[in-house]
Amino acid sequence: MTSSESHSGERIEDRPLPPRPDGVPVAGNTVQFVRDPFAFYDGLAEYGDVVSYSVAGEEFCTLLHPDHVEQVLVTDEASFGKSEFVQDAGDFLGNGLLLSEGDHWRRQRTRMQPAFYRERIASYAADMADFAAERAASWDDGETVSVLPGMKELTLAILASSLFDLDVRGRSSAIRDATRAINDKADAGSVDAFLPDWVPTPTNRRFRRAVDDFDDVIADLIAQSRGADEAGDDFLSILLTATDDDGETMSESDLRDELATFLFAGHETTSLALTYAWVCLSENPDAREKLHAELADVLGGDRPTMADLADLEYTELVVKETLRRYPPAYVVFREAREDVEIGGYRVPEGTTLTLPQFEIHNDERWFDDPEAFRPARWTEEMAESLPDYAYFPFGGGPRHCIGMRFAYAELQLVLATMAQRVTLDRVDDGPLDRRMGTTMEPEGDVEMVVTER
Ligand code: HEM
């Protein structure tokens, strides 16, 4: 297929543009989007599975069909790149693995892959369960806790210890402040998301300060690791000692960008998944009872190990269903590098494509009663009949999440460890409000009451 030919063999330039909701000249759909991005996204489906609109002068096209997701992430992935829109917003991640492209990305991904092999993940399992047990023990019976900060601290400690062999517990507030400022800055319901960093809004000032503090922590971590007597075989040591074809080690700035990327991408998403899992379990006592029964049966009160995970089948489905219902990475962004045909339409070069997991995972065309939390829906038969890419919490194709196996092991081990010791019941019982930042976060505190088991 040449770049001017569509899948059907017709010329792409003869294809119609995708339908678009009414907007106003110049501002496009900015006001509708910023006022309520959830309602805006929900409203797109009435225009079809390929819908275009403009926000803040940027041309977007949202894809709502799994086949289109597969086309963008896998089949025709070479026609799409990481979107400039996201690269600008994620400036503080620099040229780290999440945002880099081309040969640099390929070289870095190859270098880092060994840290995520199955046997390496197994070596992190004890830390995952130990930190989880410590967290559960830190809560008192009857105490009301704010779950998200607790889960962020936990996943950050796990990440730093397993990947970097460092104890960040004293430094976690700078990292947490930075991730909060980053999410505030990216909040789709705020105009700040569309303003350049140098505009001195309060959010931008907080963002700049937080990124500076974050950089100080990273510099310290690098110094701490370089000062170690011998190079370890942890991820940070791989980064410090890896050489390219010319025998060069990684530059300071590449190292900084990779650390920023992994500190951010590696703990924020998992802390959200755990928070959502606790909320779903609290709201679904039957599922919680089933989980408790499995844990009693398989573990009998012991701390779970990597070897137990294969037997913790229901625990795995709880994780899987949580990532369906509330995907923490809620949209994958790409940019069309050339004119492309998608679903019979011409999507012009330069358009930012959004592939929204939070819509597709909750679409009744693919999932019965999508708003219900039902881990048991994931039967073999159901999984077989599900179209590929109706479920893609970790993305897909060459740029799929490098931390997927790490995340799955962590989520299962933390849930299995903590749910044996405590139950958490949500204080509010209304729907869970969320906001679209860099990740999809609950709006405000998620308060839960701890009961020791
Ligand atoms: C529930 C947890 C997680 C979710 C939902 C998640 C989701 C994702 C998604 C959707 C992507 C693809 C982005 C795109 O195509 O533009 C991605 C990429 C990535 N993730 Fe994760 N992730 C999780 C956990 C982790 C962990 C634990 C780590 C590190 C230890 C990590 C590190 C990364 C990195 C570095 C990339 C970029 C990979 C590349 O482009 O080569 N993630 N993640």
Coordinates of C-alpha atoms and ligand atoms in Angstrom, one line a residue:
M1 CA 0.0 0.0 0.0
T2 CA 1.5 3.3 -0.9
S3 CA 1.0 6.3 1.3
S4 CA -1.6 7.8 -1.1
E5 CA -3.6 4.6 -1.3
S6 CA -6.2 3.6 1.3
H7 CA -6.9 0.1 2.6
S8 CA -9.6 -0.3 0.0
G9 CA -7.1 0.7 -2.8
E10 CA -8.8 4.1 -3.4
R11 CA -6.7 7.3 -3.1
I12 CA -6.7 8.7 0.4
E13 CA -7.2 12.2 -0.8
D14 CA -10.6 11.1 -2.2
R15 CA -11.8 10.0 1.2
P16 CA -14.1 12.2 3.2
L17 CA -12.8 13.8 6.5
P18 CA -14.2 12.3 9.7
P19 CA -17.5 13.8 11.1
R20 CA -17.1 16.4 13.8
P21 CA -19.3 17.9 16.5
D22 CA -20.4 21.5 16.0
G23 CA -17.8 24.0 17.3
V24 CA -17.3 27.7 16.9
P25 CA -14.9 29.3 14.5
V26 CA -11.3 29.6 15.8
A27 CA -12.0 28.2 19.3
G28 CA -13.4 25.0 17.9
N29 CA -14.7 22.7 20.7
T30 CA -12.4 24.1 23.4
V31 CA -15.1 25.4 25.6
Q32 CA -17.2 22.2 25.5
F33 CA -14.1 20.2 26.1
V34 CA -12.6 22.2 29.0
R35 CA -16.1 22.6 30.7
D36 CA -16.6 18.8 31.0
P37 CA -14.1 16.5 29.2
F38 CA -16.0 13.4 30.3
A39 CA -19.3 14.6 28.8
F40 CA -17.4 15.7 25.7
Y41 CA -15.8 12.3 25.2
D42 CA -19.1 10.5 25.9
G43 CA -20.9 12.6 23.3
L44 CA -18.4 11.7 20.5
A45 CA -19.9 8.2 20.0
E46 CA -23.0 9.7 18.4
Y47 CA -20.8 10.8 15.4
G48 CA -19.4 7.3 14.8
D49 CA -16.1 5.6 15.7
V50 CA -13.8 8.1 14.0
V51 CA -14.5 11.7 15.2
S52 CA -12.5 14.9 14.7
Y53 CA -12.6 18.1 16.7
S54 CA -10.3 21.0 17.6
V55 CA -9.2 22.1 21.1
A56 CA -7.0 25.1 21.7
G57 CA -5.9 25.2 18.1
E58 CA -4.9 21.5 18.0
E59 CA -6.6 19.1 15.6
F60 CA -7.7 15.9 17.3
C61 CA -9.3 12.7 16.1
T62 CA -10.7 10.1 18.6
L63 CA -11.0 6.5 17.6
L64 CA -13.6 4.3 19.3
H65 CA -13.3 1.0 17.5
P66 CA -10.8 -1.7 18.6
D67 CA -9.9 -2.3 14.9
H68 CA -8.8 1.3 14.6
V69 CA -6.7 1.0 17.8
E70 CA -5.0 -2.1 16.3
Q71 CA -4.3 -0.2 13.1
V72 CA -2.7 2.7 14.9
L73 CA -0.7 0.8 17.5
V74 CA 0.2 -2.3 15.5
T75 CA -0.6 -2.8 11.8
D76 CA 0.3 0.6 10.5
E77 CA 2.3 1.8 13.5
A78 CA 5.0 3.3 11.3
S79 CA 2.6 5.9 10.0
F80 CA 2.2 7.3 13.6
G81 CA 4.5 8.8 16.1
K82 CA 4.3 10.0 19.6
S83 CA 2.3 13.1 19.6
E84 CA 4.0 16.5 19.8
F85 CA 1.1 17.6 22.0
V86 CA 2.0 15.1 24.6
Q87 CA 5.7 15.6 24.2
D88 CA 5.2 19.3 25.0
A89 CA 3.1 18.5 28.1
G90 CA 5.6 15.8 29.2
D91 CA 8.6 18.1 28.8
F92 CA 9.9 17.2 32.2
L93 CA 10.3 13.6 31.1
G94 CA 12.7 14.8 28.3
N95 CA 13.9 12.2 26.0
G96 CA 13.1 9.2 28.3
L97 CA 11.7 5.9 27.0
L98 CA 8.1 7.0 27.1
L99 CA 8.5 10.0 24.8
S100 CA 11.6 9.3 22.7
E101 CA 11.5 8.0 19.2
G102 CA 13.6 6.4 16.4
D103 CA 17.1 4.9 17.0
H104 CA 17.5 6.5 20.4
W105 CA 14.3 4.9 21.7
R106 CA 15.2 1.5 20.2
R107 CA 18.7 1.5 21.7
Q108 CA 17.4 2.5 25.2
R109 CA 14.5 0.0 25.1
T110 CA 17.0 -2.8 24.2
R111 CA 19.3 -1.8 27.0
M112 CA 16.5 -1.7 29.6
Q113 CA 14.6 -4.8 28.6
P114 CA 16.6 -7.3 30.7
A115 CA 15.5 -5.5 33.9
F116 CA 11.9 -6.6 33.0
Y117 CA 12.5 -10.3 32.2
R118 CA 10.4 -12.7 34.1
E119 CA 13.2 -13.9 36.3
R120 CA 14.2 -10.3 37.2
I121 CA 10.6 -9.5 38.2
A122 CA 10.6 -12.6 40.4
S123 CA 13.6 -11.2 42.3
Y124 CA 11.5 -8.1 43.1
A125 CA 8.6 -10.1 44.5
A126 CA 9.8 -10.2 48.1
D127 CA 10.2 -6.4 48.3
M128 CA 6.7 -6.0 46.8
A129 CA 5.1 -8.2 49.5
D130 CA 7.3 -6.8 52.3
F131 CA 6.5 -3.2 51.6
A132 CA 2.8 -4.1 51.3
A133 CA 2.8 -5.8 54.7
E134 CA 4.5 -2.8 56.2
R135 CA 1.9 -0.5 54.8
A136 CA -1.0 -2.6 56.1
A137 CA 0.7 -2.8 59.6
S138 CA 1.0 1.0 59.6
W139 CA -2.8 1.4 59.7
D140 CA -4.9 1.0 62.9
D141 CA -8.1 -0.8 63.2
G142 CA -11.0 1.7 62.7
E143 CA -8.7 4.4 61.3
T144 CA -9.9 6.5 58.3
V145 CA -7.2 6.7 55.7
S146 CA -6.7 8.6 52.5
V147 CA -5.9 5.7 50.2
L148 CA -4.3 7.3 47.2
P149 CA -1.3 8.9 49.0
G150 CA -0.8 5.7 50.9
M151 CA -0.7 3.7 47.7
K152 CA 1.6 6.3 46.0
E153 CA 4.1 6.0 48.9
L154 CA 3.9 2.2 48.7
T155 CA 4.4 1.9 44.9
L156 CA 7.2 4.5 45.0
A157 CA 9.1 2.6 47.7
I158 CA 8.6 -0.6 45.7
L159 CA 9.8 0.9 42.5
A160 CA 12.9 2.6 44.0
S161 CA 13.9 -0.4 45.9
S162 CA 13.4 -3.0 43.2
L163 CA 14.6 -1.1 40.2
F164 CA 17.1 1.3 41.7
D165 CA 18.1 -0.6 44.9
L166 CA 17.6 2.7 46.7
D167 CA 15.6 3.6 49.7
V168 CA 13.6 6.8 48.8
R169 CA 11.3 6.9 51.8
G170 CA 13.0 10.1 53.1
R171 CA 12.7 11.7 49.6
S172 CA 9.3 10.6 48.6
S173 CA 7.6 13.9 49.3
A174 CA 9.5 15.7 46.6
I175 CA 8.6 13.0 44.1
R176 CA 5.0 13.0 45.2
D177 CA 4.7 16.8 45.0
A178 CA 6.2 16.7 41.5
T179 CA 3.7 14.1 40.3
R180 CA 0.8 16.0 41.8
A181 CA 2.0 19.3 40.1
I182 CA 2.4 17.4 36.9
N183 CA -1.2 16.0 37.1
D184 CA -2.6 19.5 38.0
K185 CA -0.8 20.9 35.0
A186 CA -2.2 18.3 32.7
D187 CA -5.8 18.5 34.0
A188 CA -7.9 18.4 30.9
G189 CA -10.6 20.4 32.7
S190 CA -8.3 23.3 33.2
V191 CA -7.2 25.9 30.7
D192 CA -3.6 25.5 32.1
A193 CA -3.3 22.2 30.3
F194 CA -3.2 24.1 27.0
L195 CA -0.9 27.0 28.1
P196 CA 2.9 26.8 27.6
D197 CA 4.9 26.3 30.8
W198 CA 6.4 29.8 30.8
V199 CA 3.0 31.5 31.2
P200 CA 3.2 32.3 35.0
T201 CA -0.1 30.9 36.2
P202 CA -0.1 29.5 39.7
T203 CA -0.3 26.0 38.4
N204 CA 2.7 26.6 36.1
R205 CA 4.8 28.2 38.9
R206 CA 4.0 25.2 41.1
F207 CA 4.9 22.9 38.2
R208 CA 8.3 24.6 37.6
R209 CA 9.2 24.5 41.3
A210 CA 8.2 20.9 41.6
V211 CA 10.2 19.9 38.6
D212 CA 13.2 21.6 40.0
D213 CA 12.9 19.7 43.3
F214 CA 12.3 16.5 41.4
D215 CA 15.6 17.1 39.5
D216 CA 17.4 17.6 42.7
V217 CA 16.2 14.2 44.0
I218 CA 17.3 12.6 40.7
A219 CA 20.7 14.1 40.9
D220 CA 21.1 12.8 44.4
L221 CA 20.0 9.3 43.4
I222 CA 22.5 9.2 40.6
A223 CA 25.3 10.4 43.0
Q224 CA 24.3 7.9 45.6
S225 CA 24.4 5.1 43.1
R226 CA 27.7 6.2 41.5
G227 CA 29.2 6.3 45.0
A228 CA 28.3 2.6 45.6
D229 CA 31.4 0.4 46.1
E230 CA 30.5 -1.9 43.2
A231 CA 28.0 -1.8 40.4
G232 CA 24.9 -3.9 41.2
D233 CA 22.8 -5.7 38.7
D234 CA 19.8 -3.5 39.3
F235 CA 18.2 -1.3 36.7
L236 CA 20.0 1.8 37.7
S237 CA 23.3 0.0 37.5
I238 CA 22.4 -1.2 34.0
L239 CA 21.7 2.4 33.0
L240 CA 25.0 3.6 34.6
T241 CA 27.2 1.0 33.0
A242 CA 25.5 0.3 29.6
T243 CA 27.6 1.2 26.6
D244 CA 26.5 1.8 23.0
D245 CA 28.3 0.5 19.9
D246 CA 31.0 3.2 20.3
G247 CA 31.7 2.1 23.9
E248 CA 30.1 5.3 25.2
T249 CA 28.1 5.2 28.4
M250 CA 24.8 7.1 28.7
S251 CA 25.1 10.9 29.0
E252 CA 24.1 12.6 32.2
S253 CA 21.0 14.1 30.5
D254 CA 19.9 10.8 29.1
L255 CA 20.2 9.3 32.5
R256 CA 18.2 12.1 34.1
D257 CA 15.5 11.7 31.5
E258 CA 15.2 7.9 32.0
L259 CA 15.1 8.2 35.8
A260 CA 12.4 10.9 35.6
T261 CA 10.4 8.7 33.2
F262 CA 10.6 5.6 35.3
L263 CA 10.0 7.3 38.6
F264 CA 6.9 8.8 37.2
A265 CA 5.6 6.1 34.9
G266 CA 6.5 3.3 37.3
H267 CA 4.6 4.3 40.4
E268 CA 1.8 6.7 39.6
T269 CA -0.2 4.2 37.4
T270 CA 0.2 1.3 39.8
S271 CA -0.9 3.4 42.8
L272 CA -4.0 4.4 40.9
A273 CA -4.8 0.8 40.0
L274 CA -4.5 -0.2 43.6
T275 CA -6.7 2.7 44.8
Y276 CA -9.4 1.8 42.2
A277 CA -9.1 -1.9 43.2
W278 CA -9.8 -1.0 46.9
V279 CA -12.8 1.1 45.8
C280 CA -14.2 -1.6 43.6
L281 CA -13.8 -4.3 46.3
S282 CA -15.4 -2.0 48.9
E283 CA -18.4 -1.5 46.6
N284 CA -18.7 -5.2 45.6
P285 CA -18.8 -7.3 48.8
D286 CA -19.4 -10.5 46.8
A287 CA -16.2 -10.0 44.8
R288 CA -14.3 -9.2 48.1
E289 CA -15.5 -12.3 49.8
K290 CA -14.5 -14.4 46.8
L291 CA -11.0 -12.8 47.0
H292 CA -10.7 -13.4 50.7
A293 CA -11.7 -17.1 50.2
E294 CA -9.1 -17.6 47.5
L295 CA -6.4 -16.0 49.6
A296 CA -7.3 -18.2 52.6
D297 CA -7.3 -21.2 50.4
V298 CA -4.0 -20.6 48.5
L299 CA -2.0 -18.7 51.1
G300 CA -3.5 -19.7 54.5
G301 CA -2.2 -16.4 56.0
D302 CA 1.4 -16.6 54.5
R303 CA 3.0 -13.8 52.6
P304 CA 2.5 -14.5 48.8
T305 CA 5.5 -15.3 46.6
M306 CA 5.9 -15.2 42.9
A307 CA 5.3 -18.9 42.7
D308 CA 1.8 -18.4 44.3
L309 CA 0.7 -16.0 41.6
A310 CA -0.3 -18.8 39.2
D311 CA -2.8 -20.1 41.8
L312 CA -4.2 -16.7 42.7
E313 CA -6.5 -16.8 39.7
Y314 CA -9.3 -14.7 41.1
T315 CA -6.8 -12.1 42.4
E316 CA -5.6 -11.8 38.8
L317 CA -9.1 -11.2 37.6
V318 CA -9.7 -8.5 40.2
V319 CA -6.6 -6.7 38.8
K320 CA -7.7 -7.3 35.2
E321 CA -11.3 -6.1 35.8
T322 CA -10.0 -3.0 37.7
L323 CA -7.8 -2.0 34.8
R324 CA -10.9 -2.4 32.5
R325 CA -13.3 -0.4 34.6
Y326 CA -10.8 2.3 35.6
P327 CA -7.7 2.3 33.3
P328 CA -5.1 4.6 35.0
A329 CA -3.5 5.4 31.6
Y330 CA -6.8 6.4 30.1
V331 CA -5.9 7.5 26.6
V332 CA -3.0 6.6 24.2
F333 CA -2.0 9.6 22.1
R334 CA -0.4 9.4 18.7
E335 CA 0.2 11.8 15.8
A336 CA -0.4 11.0 12.1
R337 CA 3.0 11.3 10.3
E338 CA 1.2 11.3 6.9
D339 CA -2.3 11.4 5.6
V340 CA -3.9 8.1 6.6
E341 CA -7.2 6.3 6.0
I342 CA -9.0 5.1 9.2
G343 CA -12.4 3.5 9.0
G344 CA -13.0 5.0 5.5
Y345 CA -12.0 8.5 6.4
R346 CA -9.0 10.6 5.6
V347 CA -7.1 11.7 8.7
P348 CA -4.7 14.4 7.7
E349 CA -1.0 14.4 8.6
G350 CA -0.3 16.2 11.9
T351 CA -3.7 15.2 13.5
T352 CA -3.4 14.1 17.2
L353 CA -5.1 10.8 17.5
T354 CA -6.6 9.8 20.9
L355 CA -7.3 6.1 21.7
P356 CA -9.4 6.3 24.8
Q357 CA -9.2 3.1 26.9
F358 CA -11.7 4.6 29.4
E359 CA -14.3 4.7 26.7
I360 CA -13.5 1.5 24.8
H361 CA -13.2 -0.6 28.0
N362 CA -16.6 0.6 29.0
D363 CA -18.4 0.2 25.7
E364 CA -21.4 -2.1 25.8
R365 CA -20.6 -3.4 22.3
W366 CA -17.7 -5.3 23.8
F367 CA -18.6 -5.6 27.5
D368 CA -22.0 -6.6 29.0
D369 CA -23.2 -4.2 31.7
P370 CA -19.8 -2.3 31.4
E371 CA -20.2 -0.3 34.5
A372 CA -20.5 -3.3 36.7
F373 CA -17.3 -4.6 38.4
R374 CA -17.4 -8.3 37.7
P375 CA -14.0 -10.1 37.7
A376 CA -15.9 -13.3 36.9
R377 CA -16.9 -11.9 33.5
W378 CA -13.4 -12.8 32.2
T379 CA -14.1 -16.4 31.3
E380 CA -12.0 -18.1 28.6
E381 CA -14.9 -18.0 26.3
M382 CA -15.5 -14.3 26.8
A383 CA -11.8 -13.5 26.3
E384 CA -11.8 -15.4 23.1
S385 CA -14.8 -13.6 21.7
L386 CA -13.5 -10.2 22.7
P387 CA -12.0 -8.3 19.7
D388 CA -8.3 -7.6 20.0
Y389 CA -7.7 -4.1 21.4
A390 CA -11.2 -3.8 23.0
Y391 CA -9.0 -4.1 26.1
F392 CA -5.5 -2.4 26.1
P393 CA -4.7 -1.0 29.5
F394 CA -0.9 -1.3 28.7
G395 CA -1.2 0.0 25.1
G396 CA 0.0 -2.3 22.3
G397 CA 2.5 -2.9 19.5
P398 CA 6.2 -2.0 19.8
R399 CA 5.5 0.9 22.3
H400 CA 3.5 -1.3 24.7
C401 CA 4.3 -0.7 28.4
I402 CA 7.7 -2.1 29.3
G403 CA 6.5 -2.4 32.9
M404 CA 3.5 -4.5 32.3
R405 CA 4.8 -7.7 33.9
F406 CA 6.2 -5.7 36.8
A407 CA 2.9 -4.0 37.3
Y408 CA 0.8 -7.2 37.2
A409 CA 3.1 -8.9 39.7
E410 CA 3.1 -5.8 42.0
L411 CA -0.7 -5.4 41.9
Q412 CA -1.4 -9.1 42.6
L413 CA 1.2 -9.3 45.4
V414 CA 0.2 -6.1 47.1
L415 CA -3.5 -7.0 47.0
A416 CA -2.9 -10.5 48.2
T417 CA -0.7 -9.3 51.0
M418 CA -2.8 -6.5 52.2
A419 CA -6.3 -8.0 51.7
Q420 CA -5.3 -10.8 54.1
R421 CA -4.7 -8.3 56.8
V422 CA -7.2 -5.5 56.3
T423 CA -10.5 -4.6 54.6
L424 CA -11.0 -1.1 53.4
D425 CA -14.5 0.4 53.2
R426 CA -15.1 3.7 51.3
V427 CA -16.6 6.5 53.5
D428 CA -18.6 8.1 50.6
D429 CA -20.9 6.0 48.7
G430 CA -21.6 8.1 45.6
P431 CA -20.0 7.6 42.2
L432 CA -16.2 8.1 42.2
D433 CA -15.4 11.5 40.6
R434 CA -12.3 11.4 38.5
R435 CA -10.2 13.9 36.6
M436 CA -8.1 13.6 33.4
G437 CA -4.6 14.6 34.2
T438 CA -1.5 12.8 32.8
T439 CA -3.2 9.8 34.3
M440 CA -6.9 9.4 35.4
E441 CA -7.0 10.3 39.1
P442 CA -9.9 10.3 41.6
E443 CA -11.0 13.9 42.2
G444 CA -10.2 14.7 45.9
D445 CA -9.4 12.3 48.7
V446 CA -10.6 8.7 48.6
E447 CA -11.2 8.1 52.3
M448 CA -11.6 4.5 53.5
V449 CA -12.1 2.9 56.9
V450 CA -9.6 0.2 57.9
T451 CA -10.8 -3.0 59.6
E452 CA -8.2 -5.4 60.7
R453 CA -8.9 -9.0 59.7
Ligands
HEM1 C1 -1.1 -0.4 36.0 C2 0.1 0.0 35.7 C3 0.5 0.6 34.4 C4 -0.3 1.0 33.3 C5 -1.8 1.0 33.2 C6 0.7 1.4 32.3 C7 0.2 1.9 31.0 C8 1.1 2.2 30.0 C9 0.7 2.5 28.6 C10 -0.7 2.5 28.1 C11 1.8 2.7 27.9 C12 1.9 3.0 26.4 C13 1.9 4.5 26.1 C14 1.9 4.8 24.6 O1 1.8 3.9 23.8 O2 2.0 6.0 24.3 C15 3.0 2.5 28.8 C16 4.3 2.7 28.4 C17 5.3 2.7 29.3 N1 5.3 2.3 30.7 FE1 3.6 1.7 31.7 N2 1.9 1.3 32.7 C18 1.9 0.8 34.0 C19 3.0 0.5 34.8 C20 4.3 0.7 34.5 C21 5.4 0.4 35.3 C22 5.4 -0.3 36.6 C23 6.6 0.9 34.6 C24 8.0 0.9 35.0 C25 8.5 0.1 36.0 C26 6.1 1.5 33.4 C27 6.9 2.2 32.5 C28 6.5 2.5 31.2 C29 7.4 3.0 30.2 C30 8.9 3.3 30.4 C31 6.7 3.1 29.0 C32 7.2 3.6 27.6 C33 7.6 2.3 26.9 C34 8.1 2.5 25.5 O3 7.6 3.4 24.8 O4 9.1 1.8 25.1 N3 4.7 1.4 33.3 N4 2.5 2.2 30.0

